[in-house]
Amino acid sequence: MSDIADRVKKIVVEHLGVDEAKITEGASFIDDLGADSLDTVELVMAFEEEFGIEIPDDAAENIQTFGDAVKFISEAA
Amino acid sequence: MFDLTGKCALVTGASGGIGAEIARALHAAGATVGVSGTREDPLKALAEELGTRAHVLPCNLSDPAAVEALPKAALDAMGGLDILVNNAGITRDNLLMRMSDEQWDSVLDVNLTASMRLMRGVLRGMMKARWGRIVNVSSVVGAIGNPGQANYVAAKAGLVGMSKALAQEVASRGITVNCVAPGFIATPMTDALNDDQKAAINMRIPAGRMGTPAEIAAGVLYLASPEAAYVTGAVLHINGGMAMI
């Protein structure tokens, strides 16, 4: 697994308090990992900080799954 | 009680009577304060009076770009931003039938929209800190109405609804959002009234007198304090009994 995916996974585990094994490529933050809408805002904030990038609101809306997040960050970072 | 040592507070409208007193109260409780307003001279005088832990942050709240920039300027100046007091307000009174769009828009822009923008700007840091206090200064007229002030009343009632919505959004993150609703308060604006006008106002107030800015500031201080952690989405009416709601 890529370095970015590992770092994203670490943030998700910390913020949502979920078991790492549940964080699969297609795992939806809201449907599978128990995040609410505010959690997703916080995750995006944490990603921005961890990777030193800006995630615009319209892009953030499209980050629904763990895989979406890794893909967006890989392209932006 | 009400120790704000180490907290940083941004107060808008601090060049006015109530805003300055709010800044004094938060400062006296140990907070670092950023005093904002359009008129720089009164702000400088206030900061000088407060001495240390006071920063002047001029801002024209009718300028969206300036409003967007204010939270960052406050953060840079104070090193943190834990408490936001949206106190600034303007009036452009007129009967609704005669009210221009400009009168409507300018009051809504400064009293309601700028408050929304500032709340939006300060939330990120508060969410991360898992601690924040937002106090919006509404008005008794937002609850009971006032002829000639449809724009002002709409904005002040809007603050209450907006605060309740945001309070629900961020309560789980240790951030509270409340309103203080002053009644008639003795300020330079009410000093200009003649004795007959003052007597007519006092007739409507069971306490028989106008309130003081310090009595409003005390309410804000409470809502900004760690002790008020379980109070959110509330409206604290400070009006001498003129509206018991």
XYZ file of C-alpha atoms in Angstrom:
322
model
C 0.000 0.000 0.000
C 1.223 3.455 -0.870
C 2.539 5.883 1.677
C -0.380 8.238 1.016
C -2.929 5.488 1.629
C -1.252 4.633 4.921
C -1.327 8.233 6.078
C -4.961 8.655 5.038
C -5.858 5.448 6.826
C -4.146 6.645 10.004
C -6.160 9.882 9.949
C -9.410 8.004 9.397
C -8.676 5.617 12.255
C -7.855 8.524 14.563
C -10.891 10.618 13.654
C -13.573 7.997 13.373
C -12.222 5.481 15.839
C -12.859 2.589 13.470
C -11.028 -0.708 13.101
C -8.340 -0.419 10.428
C -9.580 -3.611 8.780
C -12.877 -1.887 7.898
C -11.100 0.767 5.859
C -11.165 -0.779 2.425
C -10.810 0.921 -0.939
C -14.563 1.253 -1.403
C -15.466 1.936 2.228
C -17.817 4.921 2.416
C -17.011 7.300 5.264
C -20.671 7.861 6.023
C -22.316 4.534 5.113
C -19.596 2.113 6.221
C -17.413 3.946 8.715
C -20.070 5.741 10.744
C -19.060 9.307 9.920
C -21.613 12.101 10.052
C -21.489 15.130 7.778
C -19.417 17.117 10.266
C -16.940 14.232 10.529
C -16.415 14.373 6.774
C -15.670 18.110 7.008
C -13.131 17.390 9.709
C -11.551 14.579 7.721
C -11.079 16.925 4.778
C -9.530 19.502 7.116
C -7.177 16.850 8.458
C -6.210 15.708 4.950
C -5.486 19.306 3.958
C -3.191 19.702 6.893
C -1.443 16.359 6.641
C -0.669 16.762 2.951
C -0.376 20.549 2.706
C -3.028 20.785 0.017
C -6.261 22.674 -0.527
C -9.363 20.608 -1.104
C -12.066 22.853 -2.602
C -15.633 22.312 -1.438
C -16.845 20.826 -4.725
C -13.969 18.321 -4.677
C -14.628 17.534 -1.025
C -18.199 16.630 -1.878
C -16.943 13.960 -4.248
C -14.697 12.339 -1.655
C -17.121 9.722 -0.403
C -14.915 6.706 0.137
C -11.447 5.934 1.398
C -10.428 5.221 -2.192
C -11.776 8.604 -3.332
C -9.657 10.344 -0.713
C -6.452 8.511 -1.621
C -7.035 9.132 -5.312
C -7.704 12.853 -4.876
C -4.728 13.369 -2.584
C -2.403 11.340 -4.813
C -3.287 13.610 -7.712
C -3.090 16.836 -5.695
C -0.073 16.258 -3.491
C -15.431 31.742 38.217
C -15.456 32.811 34.560
C -11.704 32.605 34.075
C -10.736 33.197 30.452
C -6.980 33.135 30.961
C -5.297 31.883 27.809
C -8.391 32.364 25.650
C -8.463 34.723 22.674
C -11.613 36.657 21.870
C -12.635 38.677 18.824
C -15.259 41.353 19.488
C -16.854 43.236 16.605
C -18.381 46.659 17.065
C -15.924 47.292 19.874
C -15.845 51.002 19.059
C -19.404 51.244 20.344
C -20.650 51.460 23.916
C -21.757 47.857 24.375
C -18.929 46.322 22.339
C -16.252 48.185 24.275
C -17.746 47.023 27.552
C -17.842 43.418 26.290
C -14.157 43.689 25.399
C -13.405 45.081 28.867
C -15.281 42.264 30.591
C -13.594 39.484 28.605
C -10.222 41.154 29.087
C -10.770 41.529 32.814
C -11.492 37.781 32.976
C -8.047 37.150 31.520
C -8.747 36.834 27.798
C -6.638 38.299 25.055
C -8.997 40.481 23.028
C -9.076 41.609 19.435
C -11.200 44.713 19.186
C -12.732 45.278 15.778
C -14.769 48.081 14.315
C -14.784 50.625 11.533
C -13.599 53.613 13.552
C -9.958 53.104 14.380
C -9.475 55.909 16.920
C -11.912 54.595 19.551
C -10.453 51.124 19.067
C -6.939 52.400 19.662
C -8.082 54.271 22.753
C -9.758 51.114 24.056
C -6.704 48.952 23.389
C -4.539 51.522 25.137
C -6.865 51.530 28.125
C -6.760 47.722 28.308
C -2.974 47.661 28.019
C -1.537 44.226 27.372
C -3.482 41.449 25.658
C -5.367 43.899 23.409
C -5.167 44.108 19.637
C -6.778 46.588 17.262
C -8.318 44.918 14.211
C -10.124 47.499 12.071
C -12.681 46.034 9.690
C -15.510 47.366 7.587
C -18.162 44.686 7.965
C -20.012 45.848 4.858
C -16.983 44.795 2.794
C -17.192 40.997 2.245
C -13.470 40.670 1.497
C -12.562 42.501 4.698
C -14.917 40.272 6.670
C -13.382 37.130 5.188
C -9.915 38.392 6.144
C -10.765 39.318 9.735
C -10.616 35.858 11.390
C -7.147 35.256 9.970
C -5.960 38.706 11.008
C -7.285 38.015 14.510
C -5.610 34.630 14.612
C -2.296 36.102 13.466
C -2.467 38.933 15.996
C -3.565 36.891 19.005
C -2.165 33.433 18.239
C -5.564 31.834 18.724
C -9.274 32.436 18.375
C -11.494 30.758 20.948
C -14.312 33.241 21.389
C -16.220 35.245 18.784
C -18.624 37.977 19.795
C -20.680 39.287 16.890
C -21.759 42.550 18.436
C -21.512 45.009 15.547
C -24.771 46.369 14.270
C -26.099 49.283 12.289
C -29.547 50.773 11.877
C -31.167 52.335 8.811
C -34.639 52.934 10.167
C -37.626 53.544 7.958
C -41.197 52.420 7.631
C -41.313 49.330 5.481
C -43.453 51.075 2.898
C -40.672 53.590 2.414
C -37.712 51.305 2.928
C -35.239 51.188 0.054
C -33.449 48.047 -1.016
C -30.232 49.789 -0.011
C -31.513 50.339 3.538
C -32.607 46.728 3.736
C -29.441 45.260 2.240
C -26.967 47.325 4.219
C -28.503 46.331 7.559
C -28.802 42.657 6.630
C -25.235 42.654 5.269
C -23.625 44.027 8.407
C -25.892 42.629 11.110
C -26.561 39.163 9.738
C -24.400 38.185 6.756
C -21.132 39.462 8.230
C -21.868 37.492 11.400
C -22.365 34.352 9.329
C -19.098 34.942 7.485
C -17.182 35.472 10.713
C -18.666 32.346 12.293
C -17.734 30.375 9.192
C -14.218 31.753 9.391
C -13.580 30.948 13.048
C -15.092 27.445 13.151
C -12.162 25.549 11.703
C -9.853 26.422 14.581
C -12.586 25.852 17.159
C -13.386 22.423 15.692
C -9.757 21.428 15.936
C -9.461 22.745 19.457
C -12.704 21.028 20.444
C -13.569 24.264 22.241
C -15.254 27.423 21.086
C -17.692 30.088 22.155
C -19.756 32.165 19.780
C -21.994 34.855 21.199
C -24.207 36.819 18.850
C -25.696 40.045 20.093
C -29.313 40.097 19.010
C -31.925 42.464 20.410
C -35.227 42.406 22.212
C -36.781 43.806 19.043
C -35.778 40.624 17.235
C -38.292 38.857 19.455
C -41.063 41.438 19.770
C -40.647 43.638 16.688
C -40.350 47.405 16.444
C -42.025 49.747 13.977
C -39.614 51.435 11.597
C -37.015 48.720 11.991
C -38.161 45.844 9.769
C -34.638 45.461 8.426
C -32.959 45.583 11.836
C -35.575 43.294 13.393
C -35.221 40.784 10.547
C -31.461 40.710 11.021
C -31.656 40.375 14.799
C -34.270 37.613 14.600
C -32.172 36.005 11.876
C -29.199 35.894 14.226
C -31.259 33.878 16.695
C -32.352 31.294 14.134
C -28.892 31.062 12.615
C -27.328 30.572 16.033
C -29.703 27.734 16.844
C -28.911 25.976 13.567
C -25.157 26.287 14.028
C -25.440 25.330 17.695
C -26.846 21.976 16.615
C -24.182 21.496 13.962
C -21.201 21.947 16.258
C -22.415 21.054 19.752
C -20.635 17.703 19.639
C -17.321 19.503 19.143
C -17.404 21.504 22.339
C -18.504 24.683 20.578
C -21.468 26.634 21.869
C -23.436 29.244 19.946
C -25.722 31.558 21.866
C -27.341 34.962 21.671
C -27.640 37.817 24.092
C -30.665 39.988 23.453
C -30.328 43.423 25.046
C -33.329 45.599 25.718
C -32.925 49.367 25.903
C -29.357 50.121 26.931
C -27.983 53.515 27.871
C -25.394 54.414 25.232
C -24.367 57.623 23.465
C -27.246 56.850 21.076
C -29.889 56.910 23.834
C -28.198 59.846 25.596
C -29.316 61.929 22.640
C -32.975 61.362 23.558
C -34.759 64.083 25.535
C -36.196 63.495 29.010
C -39.736 62.931 27.724
C -38.513 60.291 25.299
C -36.484 58.609 28.024
C -39.463 58.631 30.384
C -41.650 57.069 27.690
C -39.107 54.286 27.199
C -38.731 53.682 30.932
C -42.517 53.318 31.225
C -42.253 50.162 29.120
C -39.551 48.638 31.328
C -40.631 47.010 34.600
C -37.190 47.747 36.048
C -37.953 51.428 35.394
C -34.620 52.241 33.807
C -32.442 51.461 30.849
C -29.768 48.807 31.148
C -26.062 49.487 31.194
C -23.476 48.148 28.742
C -21.828 46.367 31.688
C -25.035 44.414 32.290
C -24.908 43.150 28.706
C -21.193 42.418 28.918
C -21.754 40.280 32.017
C -24.149 38.083 30.037
C -21.662 37.736 27.206
C -18.905 36.890 29.680
C -21.021 34.113 31.144
C -21.822 32.594 27.747
C -18.130 32.812 26.771
C -16.972 31.088 29.933
C -16.048 27.435 30.485
C -18.906 27.300 33.001
C -21.473 27.800 30.213
C -20.358 24.670 28.326
C -23.844 23.137 28.562
C -25.659 26.247 27.345
C -26.068 26.330 23.581
C -28.697 27.611 21.176
C -29.993 29.809 23.955
C -31.061 33.440 23.956
C -30.229 35.334 27.106
C -32.638 38.262 27.371
C -31.253 41.198 29.321
C -33.989 43.783 29.243
C -35.169 44.765 32.702
C -38.290 42.680 32.237
C -39.672 44.536 29.228
C -40.180 41.227 27.378
C -40.397 38.033 29.370
C -39.830 35.299 26.794
